[in-house]
CSV table of C-alpha atoms in Angstrom, one decimal:
chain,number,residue,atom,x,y,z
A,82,UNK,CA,-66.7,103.2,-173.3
A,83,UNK,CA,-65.1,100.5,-171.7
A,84,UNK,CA,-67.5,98.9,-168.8
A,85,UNK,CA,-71.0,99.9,-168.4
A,86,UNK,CA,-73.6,98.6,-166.7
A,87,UNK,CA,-77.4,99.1,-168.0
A,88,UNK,CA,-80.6,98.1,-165.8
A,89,UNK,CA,-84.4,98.6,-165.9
A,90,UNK,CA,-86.9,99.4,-163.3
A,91,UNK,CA,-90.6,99.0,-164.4
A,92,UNK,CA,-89.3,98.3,-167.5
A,93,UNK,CA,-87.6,95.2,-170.0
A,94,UNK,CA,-84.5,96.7,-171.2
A,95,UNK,CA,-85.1,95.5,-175.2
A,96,UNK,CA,-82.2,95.1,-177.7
A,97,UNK,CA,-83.0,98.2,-179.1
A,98,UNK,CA,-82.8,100.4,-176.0
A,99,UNK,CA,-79.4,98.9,-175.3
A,100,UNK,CA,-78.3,99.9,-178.7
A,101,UNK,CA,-79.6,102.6,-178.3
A,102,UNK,CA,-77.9,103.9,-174.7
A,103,UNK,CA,-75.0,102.2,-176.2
A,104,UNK,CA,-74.5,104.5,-179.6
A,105,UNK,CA,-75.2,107.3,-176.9
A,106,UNK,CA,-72.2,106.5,-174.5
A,107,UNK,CA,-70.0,106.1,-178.0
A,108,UNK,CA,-70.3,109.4,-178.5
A,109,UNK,CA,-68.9,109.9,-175.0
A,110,UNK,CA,-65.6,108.0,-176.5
A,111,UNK,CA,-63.5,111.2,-177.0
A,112,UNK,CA,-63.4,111.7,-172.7
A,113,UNK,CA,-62.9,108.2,-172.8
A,114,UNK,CA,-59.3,108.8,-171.2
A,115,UNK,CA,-61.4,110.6,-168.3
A,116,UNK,CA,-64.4,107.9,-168.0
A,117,UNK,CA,-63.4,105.0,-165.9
A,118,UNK,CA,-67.0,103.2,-165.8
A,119,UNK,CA,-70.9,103.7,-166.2
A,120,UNK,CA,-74.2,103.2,-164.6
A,121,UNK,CA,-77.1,103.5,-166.5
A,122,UNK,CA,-80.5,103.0,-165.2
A,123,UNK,CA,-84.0,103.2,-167.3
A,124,UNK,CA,-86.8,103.7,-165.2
A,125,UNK,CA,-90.6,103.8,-166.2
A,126,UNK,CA,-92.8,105.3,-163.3
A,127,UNK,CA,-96.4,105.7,-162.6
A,128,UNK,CA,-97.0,109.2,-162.0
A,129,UNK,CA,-99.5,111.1,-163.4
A,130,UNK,CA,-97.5,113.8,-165.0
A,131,UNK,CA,-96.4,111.9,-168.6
A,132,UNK,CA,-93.5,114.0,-169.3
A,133,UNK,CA,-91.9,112.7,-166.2
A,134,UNK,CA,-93.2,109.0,-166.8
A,135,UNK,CA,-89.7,108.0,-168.2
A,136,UNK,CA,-86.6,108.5,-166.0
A,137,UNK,CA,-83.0,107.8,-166.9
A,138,UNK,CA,-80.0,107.7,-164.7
A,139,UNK,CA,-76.3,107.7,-165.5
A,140,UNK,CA,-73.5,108.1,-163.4
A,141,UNK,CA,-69.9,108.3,-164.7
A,142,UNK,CA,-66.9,107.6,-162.7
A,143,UNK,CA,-64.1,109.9,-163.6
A,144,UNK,CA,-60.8,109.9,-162.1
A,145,UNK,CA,-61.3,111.9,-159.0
A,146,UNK,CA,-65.0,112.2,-158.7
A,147,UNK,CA,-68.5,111.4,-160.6
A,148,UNK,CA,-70.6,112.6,-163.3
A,149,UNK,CA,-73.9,112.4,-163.3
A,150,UNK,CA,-77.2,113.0,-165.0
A,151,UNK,CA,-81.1,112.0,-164.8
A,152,UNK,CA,-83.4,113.3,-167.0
A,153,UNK,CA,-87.2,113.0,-167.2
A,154,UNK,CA,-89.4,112.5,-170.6
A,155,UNK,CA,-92.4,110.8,-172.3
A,156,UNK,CA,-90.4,109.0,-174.3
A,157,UNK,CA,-88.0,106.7,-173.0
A,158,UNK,CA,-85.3,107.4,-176.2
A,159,UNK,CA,-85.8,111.2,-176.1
A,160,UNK,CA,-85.0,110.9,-172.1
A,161,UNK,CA,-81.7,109.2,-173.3
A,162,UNK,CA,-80.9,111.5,-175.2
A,163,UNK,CA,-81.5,114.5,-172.6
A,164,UNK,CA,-79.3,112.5,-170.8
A,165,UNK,CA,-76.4,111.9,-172.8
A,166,UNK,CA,-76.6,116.0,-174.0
A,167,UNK,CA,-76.1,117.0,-170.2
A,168,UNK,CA,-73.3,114.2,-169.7
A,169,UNK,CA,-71.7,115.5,-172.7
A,170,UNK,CA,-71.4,119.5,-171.6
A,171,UNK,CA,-70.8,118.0,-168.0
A,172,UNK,CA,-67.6,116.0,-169.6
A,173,UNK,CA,-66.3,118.9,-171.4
A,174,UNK,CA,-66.3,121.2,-168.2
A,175,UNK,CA,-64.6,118.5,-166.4
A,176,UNK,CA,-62.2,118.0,-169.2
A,177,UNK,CA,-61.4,121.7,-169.8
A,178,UNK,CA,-61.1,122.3,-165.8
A,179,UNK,CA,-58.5,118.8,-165.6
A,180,UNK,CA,-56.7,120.6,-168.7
A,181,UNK,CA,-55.9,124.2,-167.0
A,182,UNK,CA,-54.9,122.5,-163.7
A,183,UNK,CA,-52.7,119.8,-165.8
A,184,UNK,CA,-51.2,123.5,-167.5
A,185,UNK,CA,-51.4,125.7,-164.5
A,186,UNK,CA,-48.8,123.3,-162.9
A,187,UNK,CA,-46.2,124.0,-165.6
A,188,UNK,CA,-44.4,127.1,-165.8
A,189,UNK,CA,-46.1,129.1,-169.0
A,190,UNK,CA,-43.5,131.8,-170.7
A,191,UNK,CA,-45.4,135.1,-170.9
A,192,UNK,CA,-46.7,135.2,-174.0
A,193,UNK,CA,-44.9,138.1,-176.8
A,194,UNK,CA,-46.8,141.2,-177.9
A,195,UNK,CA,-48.4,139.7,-181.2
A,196,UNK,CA,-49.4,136.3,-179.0
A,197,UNK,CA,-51.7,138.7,-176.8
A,198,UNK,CA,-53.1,140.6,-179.2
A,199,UNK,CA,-54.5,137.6,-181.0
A,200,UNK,CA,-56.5,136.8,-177.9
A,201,UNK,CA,-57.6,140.2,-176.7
A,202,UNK,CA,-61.3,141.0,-177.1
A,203,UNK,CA,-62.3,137.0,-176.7
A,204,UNK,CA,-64.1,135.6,-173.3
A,205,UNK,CA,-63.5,132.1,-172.9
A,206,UNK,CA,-66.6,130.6,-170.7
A,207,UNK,CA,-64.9,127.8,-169.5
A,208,UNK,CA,-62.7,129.6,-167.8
A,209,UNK,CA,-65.4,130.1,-165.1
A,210,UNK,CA,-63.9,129.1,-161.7
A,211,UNK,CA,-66.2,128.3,-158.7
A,212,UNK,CA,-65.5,129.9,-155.6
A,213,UNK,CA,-66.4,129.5,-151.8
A,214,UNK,CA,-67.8,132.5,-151.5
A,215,UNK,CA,-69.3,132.0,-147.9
A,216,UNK,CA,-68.3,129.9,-144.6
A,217,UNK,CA,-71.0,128.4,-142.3
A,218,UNK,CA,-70.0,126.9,-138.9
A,219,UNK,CA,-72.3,125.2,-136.8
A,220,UNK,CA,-72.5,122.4,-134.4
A,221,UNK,CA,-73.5,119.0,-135.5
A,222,UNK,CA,-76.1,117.5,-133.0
A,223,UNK,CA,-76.8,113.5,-132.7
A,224,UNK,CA,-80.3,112.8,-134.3
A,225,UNK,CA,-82.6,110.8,-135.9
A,226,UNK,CA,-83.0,111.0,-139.8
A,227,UNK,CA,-86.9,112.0,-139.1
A,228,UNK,CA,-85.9,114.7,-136.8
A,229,UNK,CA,-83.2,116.1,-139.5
A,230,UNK,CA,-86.1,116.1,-141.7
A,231,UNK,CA,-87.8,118.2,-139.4
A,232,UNK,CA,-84.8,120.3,-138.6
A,233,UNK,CA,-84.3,120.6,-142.6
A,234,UNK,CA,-88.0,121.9,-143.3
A,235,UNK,CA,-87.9,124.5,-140.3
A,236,UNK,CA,-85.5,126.2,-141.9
A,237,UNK,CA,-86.6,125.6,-145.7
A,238,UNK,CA,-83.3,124.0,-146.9
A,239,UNK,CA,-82.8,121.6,-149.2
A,240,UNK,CA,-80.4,119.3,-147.1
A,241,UNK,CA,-78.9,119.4,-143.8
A,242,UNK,CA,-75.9,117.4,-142.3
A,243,UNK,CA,-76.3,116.2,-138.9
A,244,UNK,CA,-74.7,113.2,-136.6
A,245,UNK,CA,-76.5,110.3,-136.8
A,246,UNK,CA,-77.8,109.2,-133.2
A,247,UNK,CA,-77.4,105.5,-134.0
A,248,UNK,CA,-73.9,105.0,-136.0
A,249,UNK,CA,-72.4,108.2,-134.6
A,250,UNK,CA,-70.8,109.7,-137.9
A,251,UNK,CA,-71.9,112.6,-140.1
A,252,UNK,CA,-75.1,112.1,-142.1
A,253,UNK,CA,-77.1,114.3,-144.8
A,254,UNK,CA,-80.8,114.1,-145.4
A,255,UNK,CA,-81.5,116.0,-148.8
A,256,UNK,CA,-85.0,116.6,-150.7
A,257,UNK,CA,-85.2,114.6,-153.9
A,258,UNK,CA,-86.8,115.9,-157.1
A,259,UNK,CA,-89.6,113.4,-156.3
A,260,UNK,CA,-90.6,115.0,-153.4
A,261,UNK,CA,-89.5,112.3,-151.1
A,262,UNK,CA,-86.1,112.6,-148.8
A,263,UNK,CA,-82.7,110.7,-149.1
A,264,UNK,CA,-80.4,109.9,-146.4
A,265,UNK,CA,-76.2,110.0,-147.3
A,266,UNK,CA,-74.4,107.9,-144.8
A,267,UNK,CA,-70.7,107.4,-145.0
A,268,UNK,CA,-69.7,103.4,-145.4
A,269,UNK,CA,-68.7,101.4,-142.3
């Protein structure tokens, strides 16, 4: 890992839990070619369900996109590791799915009669594709983040995009894990 950046909310980020993330985002090393920078933020919140006390963030800039993951635990070193388990499947997807498009762009001879055979009969799960497999259209009406809150809830969905009355571009309020509500706004 090349550049990361580790922070602490509620909580002094000791030598140990540096090592600690650290050793973690090592293990990340063999995507290294496909990790460009990381976030990592350590969060200890007062809440009273324990098992959510300790929160960690990462986010991982990849060529083309971001990786992210936040887990939740009692223990601030088990929530690390959560963390670094989901980045680590998350990576491989990614790294599989930038492989068959790096592949699919060069022409592949058809493979001979004893080449197929030695693949028949075996299912390959990341070769799952995600498809659009509905289209909505609707008009995007000028409001307040409140009343896109509003508009969100009537209909029981878990964001909604909407023009923003004051800046005039596209905006999406989302519900958060915590029960609270986010606002994504594009940059001037």
């Amino acid at each position: 890992m090349h550049i990361y950046k580790l922070s602490g909310r509620n909580v002094e980020v000791t030598d140990a839990m540096r090592d600690y993330v650290e050793d973690k985002l090592m293990r990340l090393d063999r995507y290294n070619d496909q990790i460009t920078d990381a976030r990592v933020t350590l969060t200890v919140r007062d809440v009273r369900d324990a098992a959510r006390r300790n929160r960690v963030e990462v986010q991982l800039n990849v060529p083309h996109g971001i990786i992210r993951a936040e887990e939740h635990h009692a223990d601030m070193y088990a929530a690390i590791d959560k963390a670094s388990d989901v980045l680590e499947r998350q990576l491989r997807k990614f790294k599989t799915r930038y492989m068959k498009q790096r592949h699919d762009a060069v022409p592949q001879p058809e493979p001979g009669p004893a080449e197929a055979d030695v693949n028949a009969g075996y299912d390959d799960v990341s070769e799952f594709r995600a498809e659009i497999v509905r289209t909505k259209r609707f008009e995007l009406r000028p409001m307040s983040p409140e009343d896109a809150v509003a508009q969100m809830e009537a209909l029981g969905h878990d964001f909604y995009v909407f023009v923003h009355m004051k800046s005039g571009h596209s905006a999406v309020v989302y519900r958060r894990k915590d029960g609270h509500y986010g606002l994504i706004e594009p940059s001037a």
